[in-house]
Amino acid sequence: MYLSEFNYYQPKSLKEALILFRNRENVALLAGGTDLLVEIKKGLRYHNDIVSLSGIKELNIITEDEHNLYIGATATHSEVIHSPLVKKYFPAVTRALSQIG
């Protein structure tokens, strides 16, 4: 198994990522990539363009407001597991993530 050819982009801002996403056909967003890359290798998916979200600081958040807890697309399992907010409001998520990988 191998990866098919695709264009790879690493935007540094959410605005840049959205422009890339809107202006490409058959594009996939990459945040971690475990499932996406495995599926591409198996031939289950094909994309002309891959836009990585890993360099976008706005997406690496764990924060709250009055009614919600927000976990950004690029927050890692480790960051979620060790987050005081996740431990406080969703201890089951902390326990579940500690069992992965």
Short mmCIF file of N, CA and C in Angstrom, two decimals:
data_model
loop_
_atom_site.label_atom_id
_atom_site.label_comp_id
_atom_site.label_asym_id
_atom_site.label_seq_id
_atom_site.Cartn_x
_atom_site.Cartn_y
_atom_site.Cartn_z
N MET A 1 0.83 -1.18 0.00
CA MET A 1 0.00 0.00 0.00
C MET A 1 0.88 1.25 0.00
N TYR A 2 0.44 2.24 -0.73
CA TYR A 2 1.16 3.49 -0.79
C TYR A 2 0.18 4.64 -0.93
N LEU A 3 0.68 5.82 -0.68
CA LEU A 3 -0.17 7.01 -0.82
C LEU A 3 -0.23 7.43 -2.27
N SER A 4 -1.43 7.77 -2.73
CA SER A 4 -1.58 8.33 -4.06
C SER A 4 -1.04 9.76 -4.05
N GLU A 5 -0.80 10.29 -5.22
CA GLU A 5 -0.28 11.66 -5.30
C GLU A 5 -1.36 12.68 -4.98
N PHE A 6 -0.97 13.72 -4.27
CA PHE A 6 -1.87 14.82 -3.96
C PHE A 6 -1.05 16.05 -3.66
N ASN A 7 -1.67 17.21 -3.75
CA ASN A 7 -1.04 18.47 -3.36
C ASN A 7 -1.25 18.64 -1.86
N TYR A 8 -0.20 19.06 -1.16
CA TYR A 8 -0.25 19.19 0.29
C TYR A 8 -0.02 20.65 0.67
N TYR A 9 -0.92 21.19 1.48
CA TYR A 9 -0.83 22.59 1.90
C TYR A 9 -0.80 22.67 3.42
N GLN A 10 0.00 23.60 3.94
CA GLN A 10 0.09 23.84 5.38
C GLN A 10 -0.16 25.32 5.67
N PRO A 11 -1.42 25.74 5.67
CA PRO A 11 -1.71 27.14 5.96
C PRO A 11 -1.37 27.48 7.41
N LYS A 12 -1.10 28.75 7.63
CA LYS A 12 -0.74 29.22 8.97
C LYS A 12 -1.88 29.95 9.66
N SER A 13 -3.00 30.14 8.96
CA SER A 13 -4.14 30.82 9.56
C SER A 13 -5.42 30.13 9.12
N LEU A 14 -6.45 30.32 9.92
CA LEU A 14 -7.76 29.76 9.58
C LEU A 14 -8.27 30.37 8.28
N LYS A 15 -8.05 31.66 8.09
CA LYS A 15 -8.47 32.34 6.86
C LYS A 15 -7.82 31.69 5.64
N GLU A 16 -6.53 31.46 5.70
CA GLU A 16 -5.81 30.83 4.59
C GLU A 16 -6.33 29.42 4.32
N ALA A 17 -6.62 28.67 5.38
CA ALA A 17 -7.15 27.30 5.22
C ALA A 17 -8.52 27.32 4.55
N LEU A 18 -9.36 28.26 4.95
CA LEU A 18 -10.69 28.36 4.35
C LEU A 18 -10.62 28.73 2.88
N ILE A 19 -9.71 29.61 2.52
CA ILE A 19 -9.53 29.97 1.10
C ILE A 19 -9.10 28.74 0.31
N LEU A 20 -8.14 28.00 0.82
CA LEU A 20 -7.69 26.77 0.14
C LEU A 20 -8.85 25.78 0.01
N PHE A 21 -9.60 25.59 1.08
CA PHE A 21 -10.69 24.63 1.09
C PHE A 21 -11.78 25.02 0.09
N ARG A 22 -12.11 26.28 0.02
CA ARG A 22 -13.17 26.74 -0.88
C ARG A 22 -12.75 26.71 -2.35
N ASN A 23 -11.46 26.87 -2.63
CA ASN A 23 -11.00 26.99 -4.00
C ASN A 23 -10.42 25.71 -4.59
N ARG A 24 -10.62 24.60 -3.95
CA ARG A 24 -10.13 23.33 -4.45
C ARG A 24 -11.29 22.35 -4.58
N GLU A 25 -11.16 21.44 -5.53
CA GLU A 25 -12.15 20.36 -5.64
C GLU A 25 -11.53 19.11 -5.04
N ASN A 26 -12.36 18.27 -4.48
CA ASN A 26 -11.90 17.00 -3.93
C ASN A 26 -10.77 17.21 -2.92
N VAL A 27 -11.01 18.08 -1.96
CA VAL A 27 -10.04 18.43 -0.93
C VAL A 27 -10.41 17.76 0.38
N ALA A 28 -9.40 17.41 1.17
CA ALA A 28 -9.62 16.87 2.51
C ALA A 28 -8.84 17.71 3.51
N LEU A 29 -9.44 17.90 4.67
CA LEU A 29 -8.75 18.59 5.77
C LEU A 29 -8.06 17.55 6.64
N LEU A 30 -6.85 17.84 7.03
CA LEU A 30 -6.03 16.91 7.81
C LEU A 30 -5.78 17.50 9.19
N ALA A 31 -6.26 16.80 10.23
CA ALA A 31 -6.00 17.20 11.62
C ALA A 31 -5.61 15.93 12.36
N GLY A 32 -4.36 15.59 12.34
CA GLY A 32 -3.90 14.33 12.90
C GLY A 32 -3.61 13.35 11.79
N GLY A 33 -4.63 12.91 11.11
CA GLY A 33 -4.46 12.16 9.88
C GLY A 33 -4.49 10.66 9.96
N THR A 34 -4.62 10.10 11.15
CA THR A 34 -4.56 8.65 11.25
C THR A 34 -5.56 7.97 10.33
N ASP A 35 -6.83 8.31 10.43
CA ASP A 35 -7.85 7.68 9.59
C ASP A 35 -7.70 8.05 8.12
N LEU A 36 -7.51 9.32 7.85
CA LEU A 36 -7.42 9.79 6.47
C LEU A 36 -6.29 9.10 5.72
N LEU A 37 -5.10 9.09 6.29
CA LEU A 37 -3.96 8.51 5.58
C LEU A 37 -4.10 7.00 5.41
N VAL A 38 -4.64 6.32 6.38
CA VAL A 38 -4.87 4.87 6.26
C VAL A 38 -5.86 4.60 5.13
N GLU A 39 -6.94 5.37 5.08
CA GLU A 39 -7.95 5.16 4.04
C GLU A 39 -7.41 5.47 2.65
N ILE A 40 -6.55 6.48 2.53
CA ILE A 40 -5.93 6.77 1.24
C ILE A 40 -5.02 5.62 0.84
N LYS A 41 -4.21 5.13 1.77
CA LYS A 41 -3.31 4.00 1.47
C LYS A 41 -4.08 2.76 1.03
N LYS A 42 -5.24 2.52 1.62
CA LYS A 42 -6.05 1.35 1.28
C LYS A 42 -6.85 1.55 -0.01
N GLY A 43 -6.78 2.76 -0.58
CA GLY A 43 -7.53 3.04 -1.80
C GLY A 43 -9.00 3.32 -1.56
N LEU A 44 -9.37 3.56 -0.32
CA LEU A 44 -10.77 3.85 0.01
C LEU A 44 -11.14 5.30 -0.24
N ARG A 45 -10.12 6.15 -0.30
CA ARG A 45 -10.34 7.58 -0.53
C ARG A 45 -9.27 8.09 -1.47
N TYR A 46 -9.62 9.08 -2.23
CA TYR A 46 -8.66 9.76 -3.09
C TYR A 46 -8.96 11.25 -3.03
N HIS A 47 -7.92 12.04 -2.85
CA HIS A 47 -8.09 13.49 -2.81
C HIS A 47 -6.99 14.14 -3.66
N ASN A 48 -7.38 15.17 -4.40
CA ASN A 48 -6.40 15.93 -5.17
C ASN A 48 -5.56 16.81 -4.27
N ASP A 49 -6.18 17.30 -3.20
CA ASP A 49 -5.53 18.25 -2.31
C ASP A 49 -5.78 17.88 -0.85
N ILE A 50 -4.74 18.01 -0.05
CA ILE A 50 -4.83 17.81 1.40
C ILE A 50 -4.42 19.13 2.06
N VAL A 51 -5.27 19.65 2.94
CA VAL A 51 -4.98 20.87 3.67
C VAL A 51 -4.78 20.51 5.13
N SER A 52 -3.54 20.64 5.60
CA SER A 52 -3.22 20.34 6.99
C SER A 52 -3.64 21.50 7.89
N LEU A 53 -4.25 21.17 9.00
CA LEU A 53 -4.67 22.18 9.97
C LEU A 53 -3.67 22.32 11.12
N SER A 54 -2.61 21.54 11.10
CA SER A 54 -1.70 21.46 12.24
C SER A 54 -0.99 22.76 12.59
N GLY A 55 -0.80 23.66 11.64
CA GLY A 55 -0.09 24.90 11.91
C GLY A 55 -0.98 26.07 12.29
N ILE A 56 -2.26 25.81 12.50
CA ILE A 56 -3.21 26.88 12.78
C ILE A 56 -3.47 26.96 14.28
N LYS A 57 -2.88 27.95 14.91
CA LYS A 57 -2.94 28.07 16.37
C LYS A 57 -4.36 28.23 16.90
N GLU A 58 -5.23 28.88 16.11
CA GLU A 58 -6.62 29.10 16.57
C GLU A 58 -7.38 27.79 16.77
N LEU A 59 -6.90 26.70 16.15
CA LEU A 59 -7.59 25.41 16.26
C LEU A 59 -7.01 24.53 17.35
N ASN A 60 -5.96 25.00 18.01
CA ASN A 60 -5.36 24.22 19.10
C ASN A 60 -5.79 24.84 20.43
N ILE A 61 -7.09 24.65 20.73
CA ILE A 61 -7.64 25.26 21.94
C ILE A 61 -8.43 24.24 22.76
N ILE A 62 -8.49 24.49 24.02
CA ILE A 62 -9.45 23.85 24.91
C ILE A 62 -9.89 24.97 25.84
N THR A 63 -11.12 25.40 25.65
CA THR A 63 -11.59 26.56 26.39
C THR A 63 -13.10 26.45 26.64
N GLU A 64 -13.61 27.34 27.44
CA GLU A 64 -15.04 27.32 27.75
C GLU A 64 -15.62 28.72 27.69
N ASP A 65 -16.93 28.76 27.54
CA ASP A 65 -17.67 29.99 27.76
C ASP A 65 -18.78 29.66 28.75
N GLU A 66 -19.78 30.47 28.83
CA GLU A 66 -20.86 30.27 29.81
C GLU A 66 -21.55 28.92 29.71
N HIS A 67 -21.72 28.42 28.48
CA HIS A 67 -22.52 27.22 28.27
C HIS A 67 -21.82 26.07 27.55
N ASN A 68 -20.60 26.29 27.07
CA ASN A 68 -19.96 25.29 26.22
C ASN A 68 -18.51 25.08 26.56
N LEU A 69 -18.04 23.88 26.20
CA LEU A 69 -16.62 23.56 26.24
C LEU A 69 -16.20 23.36 24.80
N TYR A 70 -15.12 23.99 24.40
CA TYR A 70 -14.63 23.92 23.03
C TYR A 70 -13.30 23.19 22.99
N ILE A 71 -13.22 22.17 22.15
CA ILE A 71 -11.98 21.44 21.93
C ILE A 71 -11.66 21.61 20.45
N GLY A 72 -10.56 22.28 20.15
CA GLY A 72 -10.19 22.57 18.78
C GLY A 72 -9.76 21.33 18.01
N ALA A 73 -9.83 21.42 16.71
CA ALA A 73 -9.55 20.30 15.82
C ALA A 73 -8.12 19.78 15.93
N THR A 74 -7.20 20.61 16.36
CA THR A 74 -5.81 20.16 16.44
C THR A 74 -5.34 19.93 17.87
N ALA A 75 -6.25 19.97 18.83
CA ALA A 75 -5.87 19.61 20.20
C ALA A 75 -5.53 18.12 20.21
N THR A 76 -4.42 17.78 20.82
CA THR A 76 -3.98 16.38 20.83
C THR A 76 -4.70 15.59 21.92
N HIS A 77 -4.63 14.27 21.79
CA HIS A 77 -5.21 13.42 22.84
C HIS A 77 -4.59 13.77 24.19
N SER A 78 -3.29 13.95 24.21
CA SER A 78 -2.60 14.25 25.46
C SER A 78 -3.09 15.57 26.05
N GLU A 79 -3.26 16.58 25.22
CA GLU A 79 -3.75 17.87 25.71
C GLU A 79 -5.16 17.75 26.28
N VAL A 80 -6.00 16.96 25.62
CA VAL A 80 -7.37 16.77 26.11
C VAL A 80 -7.36 15.98 27.42
N ILE A 81 -6.57 14.92 27.49
CA ILE A 81 -6.48 14.09 28.69
C ILE A 81 -6.04 14.92 29.90
N HIS A 82 -5.09 15.83 29.70
CA HIS A 82 -4.53 16.60 30.81
C HIS A 82 -5.23 17.94 31.05
N SER A 83 -6.25 18.22 30.27
CA SER A 83 -6.96 19.49 30.42
C SER A 83 -7.81 19.51 31.70
N PRO A 84 -7.60 20.50 32.56
CA PRO A 84 -8.45 20.62 33.76
C PRO A 84 -9.93 20.80 33.41
N LEU A 85 -10.20 21.49 32.30
CA LEU A 85 -11.60 21.71 31.90
C LEU A 85 -12.28 20.41 31.50
N VAL A 86 -11.59 19.59 30.72
CA VAL A 86 -12.17 18.31 30.30
C VAL A 86 -12.35 17.41 31.52
N LYS A 87 -11.35 17.38 32.38
CA LYS A 87 -11.45 16.57 33.61
C LYS A 87 -12.64 17.01 34.46
N LYS A 88 -12.86 18.31 34.54
CA LYS A 88 -13.93 18.85 35.36
C LYS A 88 -15.31 18.51 34.81
N TYR A 89 -15.52 18.75 33.51
CA TYR A 89 -16.86 18.62 32.93
C TYR A 89 -17.13 17.26 32.26
N PHE A 90 -16.09 16.62 31.75
CA PHE A 90 -16.27 15.37 31.01
C PHE A 90 -15.21 14.35 31.38
N PRO A 91 -15.20 13.89 32.62
CA PRO A 91 -14.17 12.93 33.04
C PRO A 91 -14.20 11.64 32.22
N ALA A 92 -15.36 11.26 31.70
CA ALA A 92 -15.44 10.05 30.88
C ALA A 92 -14.62 10.19 29.60
N VAL A 93 -14.57 11.39 29.06
CA VAL A 93 -13.75 11.63 27.85
C VAL A 93 -12.28 11.45 28.19
N THR A 94 -11.86 11.98 29.33
CA THR A 94 -10.49 11.80 29.77
C THR A 94 -10.15 10.32 29.90
N ARG A 95 -11.02 9.56 30.54
CA ARG A 95 -10.79 8.13 30.71
C ARG A 95 -10.75 7.40 29.37
N ALA A 96 -11.67 7.73 28.47
CA ALA A 96 -11.74 7.06 27.17
C ALA A 96 -10.48 7.35 26.35
N LEU A 97 -10.06 8.60 26.32
CA LEU A 97 -8.87 8.94 25.53
C LEU A 97 -7.61 8.31 26.10
N SER A 98 -7.58 8.10 27.38
CA SER A 98 -6.39 7.47 27.97
C SER A 98 -6.24 6.02 27.54
N GLN A 99 -7.27 5.44 26.96
CA GLN A 99 -7.24 4.05 26.49
C GLN A 99 -6.83 3.92 25.02
N ILE A 100 -6.71 5.03 24.31
CA ILE A 100 -6.38 5.02 22.88
C ILE A 100 -4.88 5.02 22.68
N GLY A 101 -4.43 4.20 21.74
CA GLY A 101 -3.06 4.20 21.27
C GLY A 101 -2.06 3.83 22.29
#
